[in-house]
Structures are given as C-alpha cells and as structure tokens.
Short mmCIF file of C-alpha atoms in Angstrom, two decimals:
data_model
loop_
_atom_site.label_atom_id
_atom_site.label_comp_id
_atom_site.label_asym_id
_atom_site.label_seq_id
_atom_site.Cartn_x
_atom_site.Cartn_y
_atom_site.Cartn_z
CA MET D 60 -98.08 -30.69 144.43
CA ARG D 61 -101.17 -28.32 143.04
CA PHE D 62 -102.91 -29.21 139.87
CA SER D 63 -104.06 -25.82 137.82
CA LEU D 64 -108.14 -27.31 136.99
CA GLU D 65 -108.72 -24.42 134.83
CA PRO D 66 -107.77 -23.84 131.21
CA MET D 67 -106.57 -26.90 128.99
CA GLN D 68 -102.67 -25.68 128.31
CA GLU D 69 -102.07 -25.42 132.35
CA HIS D 70 -103.29 -29.48 132.66
CA MET D 71 -100.18 -30.43 130.56
CA SER D 72 -97.98 -27.66 131.88
CA GLU D 73 -99.12 -29.68 134.82
CA ARG D 74 -97.40 -32.87 133.53
CA SER D 75 -93.94 -31.90 135.26
CA ASP D 76 -94.71 -32.45 138.76
CA LEU D 77 -95.56 -36.51 137.49
CA ARG D 78 -91.79 -37.05 136.21
CA GLY D 79 -88.88 -38.70 138.65
CA ASP D 80 -87.31 -36.64 140.28
CA CYS D 81 -83.77 -38.27 141.23
CA ALA D 82 -82.50 -35.73 143.72
CA GLN D 83 -86.45 -35.16 145.73
CA CYS D 84 -86.37 -38.80 146.26
CA PHE D 85 -84.25 -41.56 148.48
CA GLY D 86 -83.69 -44.59 145.92
CA LEU D 87 -86.45 -45.42 146.65
CA CYS D 88 -87.16 -47.59 143.11
CA CYS D 89 -83.74 -48.62 144.15
CA VAL D 90 -84.93 -50.32 146.87
CA ALA D 91 -88.24 -51.43 147.90
CA LEU D 92 -88.77 -52.67 144.24
CA PRO D 93 -87.92 -56.71 142.84
CA PHE D 94 -85.98 -57.81 140.13
CA SER D 95 -84.98 -61.20 138.46
CA ALA D 96 -82.14 -62.13 136.06
CA SER D 97 -82.99 -61.41 133.33
CA ALA D 98 -82.38 -59.81 129.54
CA ASP D 99 -83.57 -56.68 131.46
CA PHE D 100 -81.46 -57.36 134.89
CA ALA D 101 -78.15 -58.49 135.19
CA VAL D 102 -78.57 -60.31 139.27
CA ASP D 103 -81.53 -60.77 141.22
CA LYS D 104 -82.63 -58.69 144.20
CA ASP D 105 -85.73 -58.64 146.44
CA ALA D 106 -88.34 -56.19 147.01
CA GLY D 107 -87.01 -53.54 150.22
CA THR D 108 -83.01 -55.06 149.87
CA PRO D 109 -81.20 -51.58 148.21
CA CYS D 110 -80.11 -52.73 144.30
CA ARG D 111 -76.11 -53.31 145.25
CA ASN D 112 -75.41 -49.43 142.56
CA LEU D 113 -76.61 -47.39 144.47
CA GLN D 114 -75.07 -45.16 146.51
CA ASP D 115 -75.62 -43.99 149.56
CA ASP D 116 -76.40 -39.54 148.60
CA HIS D 117 -80.09 -42.24 147.10
CA GLN D 118 -78.46 -41.95 142.76
CA CYS D 119 -77.69 -45.26 140.72
CA GLY D 120 -73.47 -45.64 140.65
CA ILE D 121 -73.75 -46.37 137.59
CA HIS D 122 -76.52 -44.35 135.68
CA ALA D 123 -74.30 -43.45 133.03
CA ARG D 124 -73.82 -47.25 132.61
CA LEU D 125 -77.26 -49.39 132.60
CA ARG D 126 -77.66 -50.69 129.22
CA GLN D 127 -73.82 -51.42 129.53
CA LYS D 128 -74.24 -53.47 132.80
CA GLY D 129 -77.17 -55.32 131.84
CA PHE D 130 -79.46 -52.57 133.61
CA THR D 131 -82.00 -52.02 130.68
CA GLY D 132 -85.04 -52.35 133.04
CA CYS D 133 -83.91 -49.87 134.89
CA THR D 134 -83.42 -47.35 132.10
CA VAL D 135 -87.23 -47.60 131.05
CA TYR D 136 -88.58 -47.22 134.32
CA ASP D 137 -89.84 -43.92 135.43
CA CYS D 138 -92.35 -43.89 138.62
CA PHE D 139 -94.32 -40.40 137.55
CA GLY D 140 -93.63 -38.56 140.77
CA ALA D 141 -94.34 -40.92 143.37
CA GLY D 142 -90.56 -41.07 144.51
CA GLN D 143 -90.40 -37.46 145.50
CA LYS D 144 -94.28 -37.10 147.16
CA VAL D 145 -93.57 -40.61 149.25
CA SER D 146 -90.24 -38.96 150.78
CA GLN D 147 -90.49 -34.97 150.78
CA VAL D 148 -94.58 -35.19 151.30
CA THR D 149 -96.12 -39.16 152.93
CA PHE D 150 -92.59 -39.11 155.59
CA GLY D 151 -92.08 -36.29 155.10
CA GLY D 152 -87.64 -36.04 153.76
CA GLN D 153 -87.62 -38.58 156.88
CA ASP D 154 -85.38 -41.15 155.26
CA TRP D 155 -85.49 -44.80 155.30
CA ARG D 156 -81.74 -45.33 156.52
CA THR D 157 -82.35 -43.24 159.72
CA GLY D 158 -85.60 -44.45 160.35
CA SER D 159 -86.77 -47.51 161.91
CA ARG D 160 -87.61 -50.62 160.49
CA GLU D 161 -91.31 -50.64 160.41
CA HIS D 162 -90.88 -47.06 158.97
CA ALA D 163 -89.10 -48.46 155.94
CA ARG D 164 -91.33 -51.00 155.41
CA ARG D 165 -93.87 -48.71 155.37
CA MET D 166 -92.67 -46.38 153.03
CA PHE D 167 -91.73 -49.60 150.39
CA ASP D 168 -95.23 -50.43 150.72
CA VAL D 169 -96.91 -47.77 149.73
CA PHE D 170 -94.17 -46.54 147.36
CA PRO D 171 -96.36 -48.55 144.19
CA VAL D 172 -99.45 -47.43 144.84
CA VAL D 173 -98.92 -43.70 145.11
CA ARG D 174 -96.24 -44.74 141.12
CA GLN D 175 -100.33 -46.68 140.10
CA LEU D 176 -101.96 -42.74 142.06
CA HIS D 177 -99.56 -40.58 139.71
CA GLU D 178 -99.45 -42.41 136.79
CA LEU D 179 -102.99 -42.19 136.73
CA LEU D 180 -102.53 -38.44 137.53
CA TRP D 181 -100.64 -38.44 134.02
CA TYR D 182 -103.56 -39.48 132.21
CA LEU D 183 -105.83 -38.06 133.58
CA THR D 184 -103.66 -34.45 132.45
CA GLU D 185 -103.97 -36.28 129.00
CA ALA D 186 -107.79 -36.43 128.68
CA LEU D 187 -107.70 -32.98 129.83
CA ALA D 188 -105.95 -31.85 127.35
CA LEU D 189 -108.10 -33.39 124.61
CA PRO D 190 -110.37 -30.78 123.29
CA ALA D 191 -112.79 -32.94 121.59
CA ALA D 192 -113.13 -34.76 125.24
CA ARG D 193 -114.50 -31.60 126.28
CA PRO D 194 -118.50 -33.74 127.50
CA VAL D 195 -116.98 -35.65 130.35
CA HIS D 196 -113.99 -33.29 131.02
CA ALA D 197 -116.48 -31.87 134.60
CA ASP D 198 -116.02 -36.14 135.12
CA LEU D 199 -112.20 -35.80 134.89
CA ARG D 200 -111.45 -33.68 136.66
CA ARG D 201 -113.78 -34.82 140.17
CA ALA D 202 -112.17 -37.96 139.46
CA LEU D 203 -108.31 -35.94 139.25
CA ARG D 204 -108.98 -34.02 142.37
CA LYS D 205 -109.83 -37.80 143.51
CA THR D 206 -106.91 -38.63 142.69
CA GLU D 207 -104.41 -36.38 143.74
CA ARG D 208 -106.78 -37.01 148.28
CA LEU D 209 -106.06 -40.54 147.71
CA THR D 210 -102.68 -39.59 146.83
CA ARG D 211 -102.27 -37.55 149.71
CA GLN D 212 -103.61 -39.95 152.81
CA SER D 213 -101.72 -41.02 155.29
CA PRO D 214 -99.21 -43.52 155.02
CA GLY D 215 -101.77 -46.90 156.54
CA ASP D 216 -104.59 -44.87 154.16
CA LEU D 217 -102.45 -45.56 150.94
CA ALA D 218 -101.30 -49.21 152.40
CA ALA D 219 -104.84 -50.38 152.96
CA LEU D 220 -106.14 -48.62 149.19
CA ASP D 221 -108.27 -50.21 146.75
CA VAL D 222 -106.06 -49.41 143.58
CA PRO D 223 -108.02 -51.86 141.51
CA ALA D 224 -110.84 -50.35 142.26
CA HIS D 225 -110.02 -46.64 141.59
CA ARG D 226 -107.97 -47.44 138.66
CA GLN D 227 -111.01 -49.48 137.17
CA ASP D 228 -113.75 -45.78 138.20
CA VAL D 229 -110.79 -43.83 136.19
CA ASN D 230 -110.63 -46.09 133.79
CA VAL D 231 -113.89 -45.42 132.55
CA LEU D 232 -113.72 -42.12 132.18
CA LEU D 233 -110.07 -42.46 129.95
CA LEU D 234 -111.87 -45.05 128.06
CA LYS D 235 -114.43 -42.23 127.11
CA ALA D 236 -112.62 -39.64 126.73
CA SER D 237 -110.38 -41.78 123.33
CA GLU D 238 -113.16 -42.59 121.89
CA LEU D 239 -114.12 -39.37 122.07
CA ALA D 240 -111.19 -37.73 121.13
CA ARG D 241 -110.44 -40.51 117.85
CA ALA D 242 -114.62 -40.02 116.73
CA GLY D 243 -112.68 -37.12 115.03
CA ILE D 244 -111.12 -39.21 112.53
CA ARG D 245 -111.78 -39.86 109.61
CA GLY D 246 -112.39 -43.35 107.61
CA ARG D 247 -112.12 -46.55 110.27
CA LYS D 248 -110.59 -47.34 113.38
CA LYS D 249 -108.88 -49.95 113.47
CA ASP D 250 -109.81 -52.09 117.40
CA ARG D 251 -106.18 -53.34 118.08
CA ARG D 252 -107.09 -53.16 122.28
CA GLY D 253 -105.42 -56.18 124.36
CA ALA D 254 -104.52 -57.20 120.19
CA ASP D 255 -101.76 -60.44 120.89
CA LEU D 256 -99.35 -58.32 118.32
CA VAL D 257 -96.23 -59.51 119.05
CA GLY D 258 -93.44 -59.40 116.58
CA ALA D 259 -96.03 -58.01 113.51
CA ARG D 260 -95.57 -57.79 110.43
CA LEU D 261 -96.55 -53.74 110.37
CA LYS D 262 -94.14 -51.71 108.21
CA GLY D 263 -95.66 -48.28 107.19
CA ALA D 264 -99.31 -49.90 108.87
CA ASP D 265 -102.28 -47.17 108.85
CA LEU D 266 -103.02 -47.34 111.80
CA ARG D 267 -104.78 -43.93 112.81
CA GLY D 268 -107.19 -43.05 115.22
CA ALA D 269 -107.05 -47.00 116.41
CA SER D 270 -107.33 -48.05 119.95
CA LEU D 271 -104.90 -50.41 120.58
CA ARG D 272 -106.00 -50.23 124.47
CA GLY D 273 -103.41 -52.55 126.73
CA ALA D 274 -101.93 -54.17 122.24
CA TYR D 275 -98.98 -56.93 122.57
CA LEU D 276 -96.89 -54.87 120.42
CA ILE D 277 -93.86 -56.70 121.68
CA ALA D 278 -90.71 -56.33 118.91
CA ALA D 279 -93.58 -55.65 116.12
CA ASP D 280 -92.85 -53.48 113.26
CA LEU D 281 -94.07 -50.82 112.65
CA THR D 282 -91.45 -48.48 111.09
CA GLY D 283 -93.34 -45.85 109.48
CA ALA D 284 -96.58 -46.68 110.46
CA ASP D 285 -99.37 -44.09 110.96
CA LEU D 286 -99.51 -44.03 114.98
CA ARG D 287 -101.15 -39.93 114.74
CA ASP D 288 -104.69 -39.82 117.21
CA ALA D 289 -103.76 -43.92 118.51
CA ASP D 290 -104.65 -44.91 121.71
CA LEU D 291 -101.28 -46.48 123.73
CA ILE D 292 -102.35 -46.77 126.87
CA GLY D 293 -100.82 -49.92 128.47
CA ALA D 294 -99.17 -50.59 125.04
CA ASP D 295 -96.81 -53.15 125.71
CA LEU D 296 -93.84 -52.22 123.07
CA ARG D 297 -91.06 -53.07 123.79
CA ASP D 298 -88.32 -54.28 121.43
CA ALA D 299 -91.52 -52.07 118.80
CA ASP D 300 -89.80 -50.75 116.52
CA LEU D 301 -90.60 -46.84 115.70
CA THR D 302 -88.28 -46.45 113.27
CA ASP D 303 -89.88 -43.13 110.91
CA ALA D 304 -93.03 -43.33 112.20
CA ASN D 305 -95.78 -40.66 113.57
CA LEU D 306 -96.94 -41.53 116.29
CA THR D 307 -98.18 -36.90 115.82
CA GLY D 308 -101.11 -36.94 118.77
CA ALA D 309 -101.25 -40.00 120.47
CA PHE D 310 -102.26 -39.84 123.07
CA PHE D 311 -101.19 -41.56 126.21
CA LEU D 312 -98.23 -43.09 125.55
CA THR D 313 -95.87 -42.61 128.75
CA GLN D 314 -92.01 -42.35 128.71
CA PRO D 315 -91.49 -45.52 129.29
CA GLN D 316 -93.58 -46.99 126.62
CA LEU D 317 -90.74 -44.77 124.24
CA ASP D 318 -88.04 -45.71 126.38
CA ALA D 319 -88.66 -49.63 125.66
CA ALA D 320 -88.78 -49.65 122.06
CA ARG D 321 -86.64 -48.67 119.22
CA GLY D 322 -87.06 -46.09 117.14
CA SER D 323 -84.73 -42.62 115.32
CA ALA D 324 -83.96 -39.52 114.63
CA GLY D 325 -87.07 -39.85 112.11
CA THR D 326 -89.97 -40.68 114.26
CA ARG D 327 -92.11 -37.76 114.58
CA LEU D 328 -93.25 -37.66 118.98
CA PRO D 329 -96.00 -35.93 120.92
CA ALA D 330 -94.99 -32.91 122.44
CA SER D 331 -94.92 -34.00 126.23
CA LEU D 332 -92.39 -36.32 125.31
CA ALA D 333 -88.72 -37.15 124.73
CA ARG D 334 -86.82 -38.40 122.00
CA PRO D 335 -84.85 -41.59 124.64
CA ALA D 336 -81.42 -40.85 124.72
CA HIS D 337 -80.84 -44.25 123.33
CA TRP D 338 -82.63 -44.44 119.46
CA THR D 339 -80.22 -41.45 118.61
CA ALA D 340 -76.60 -43.62 119.60
CA ARG D 341 -78.10 -46.05 117.25
CA LEU D 342 -77.27 -43.91 114.12
#
C-alpha cells in the first residue's frame, strides 16, 4: 500500500486501499473474531474458530443471504483493508490453513491490531482532505506516515504495540481538525459528544456542524435531520433512522456506521460512502 502525501484529492482516492478486499484475504474476520448469539449473530463463535459459513476458498457461503440467515453483524463490519494487509504483507501470503498452529494464532492476534491502525489511516486521510484543517495538515501527515509504518511491522512487534496510546495521540489531531472544520459553520454548533441519545426524537433536527463524537444514537429518529458538516467519529448509529437526512459533508463517518443504520433513497451522503443495499431494498 502506498500513500500520496501531497494533493488532498489524492488522499481521498487512496482510500480505496482502506476498504476490505475479500479476494486477497484469508477470511480473517470470519476466523479471528468472536461473536455471540444475538440479534446480530445467529450462533456463538469463539475467537480463532472458523465460522461455520466459511468455505475452503475463504469466501462466505451465505454472503448474499447474511441478513436473512441472522448474521446482520457481518454485513456491518469492515476491516478497512486490514485483512488483505495481514494476509498478503504481514504474513507474505501464507494461509493460516497451511501454516502451523502458532502461525495461525499469530495471524489472528495481529489482525485486530492492524484493523485498528487502518481505521486510523481512514480518519487521517479524511482529515487531510479538509481544507479548513490546513493548520494541522503537517502534523496529520506525520501521523499518517507513522501509522502506515506501524502497519508494516513484524507480527511480534504488532502484537506488542500499544494501540490505545497511539490512538490517543492521533485522536488529539483529529479533534483539532474537527474543530477547525466546524469553526466556519454559522450559528451555534451543538456539542453532543458522548451524549446518550438512544431512541431520541430528533426528526428534522438542526445538527449542522455538531459534534456527535462517540454519541449513542441507537434507534434515534433522525428523519430529515440536518447533519451537514457534523463530526460523527465513533457515533453509534445502530438502527438509527436516517430517512431523508442530509449528511453532506459529514466527516469521520464510516461505511459500517451507515450499514448499521436505516435510511432511504432520499438520504444525502458524503461522496466517499455508498448507500447501503438494504436501504433501497425497503422501498
């Protein structure tokens, strides 16, 4: 993976490398991660145990029917390209099925670490595309380079990495970028950082330029809400109703967040994100 560190538009195009490519991965998310029987998963599965739906070619046997089969959790997961990085770069294309048990264990331990680093790369790349955040672009570039270097460490170094400490350093920069980007929005900008808005009635709410970092918006009614230029990093949008909401320019919003929410053909999205298929299926 290579990152151009100059024009902002190039940063945005590079985000294609931060999307999962299952064809280049050894089904790591289907093996390394655990899940429990719930509304999101039909069965229990331990970490390091292959999902019963994983085929020998590392593809999901029920990929087109995951929601119908009770595996909604799988449909809202994105490794941000970590799967192919660990499979093809960190472990040089050596399949966990053909290596030793220790090789498989190390691969499964490293995958969640690289996944977190790739998520940070996604946010840093987006922050560098914010013109108003130019005062911190140099620091963001340094953080991007450092994070990319970390993803290319040996399996042992990756397993020992203090990810929370690195994430905290990066988050300081992302917060500065957010404040700069939202400073130009007219009117009083709401601060709902970490707010408990579970089931909140926010239909038609003016949340333009708001900070919703880490807010709990589970099952919130955001029908027709104005979320333009809002900071949505870490916001929990599970089952939130975004029907006809305007998220144009909203930043630090990820595909998994959208996939976990509900929406419509009238929901306006940032150009870098795709409209979830299950939204249009409801029409």
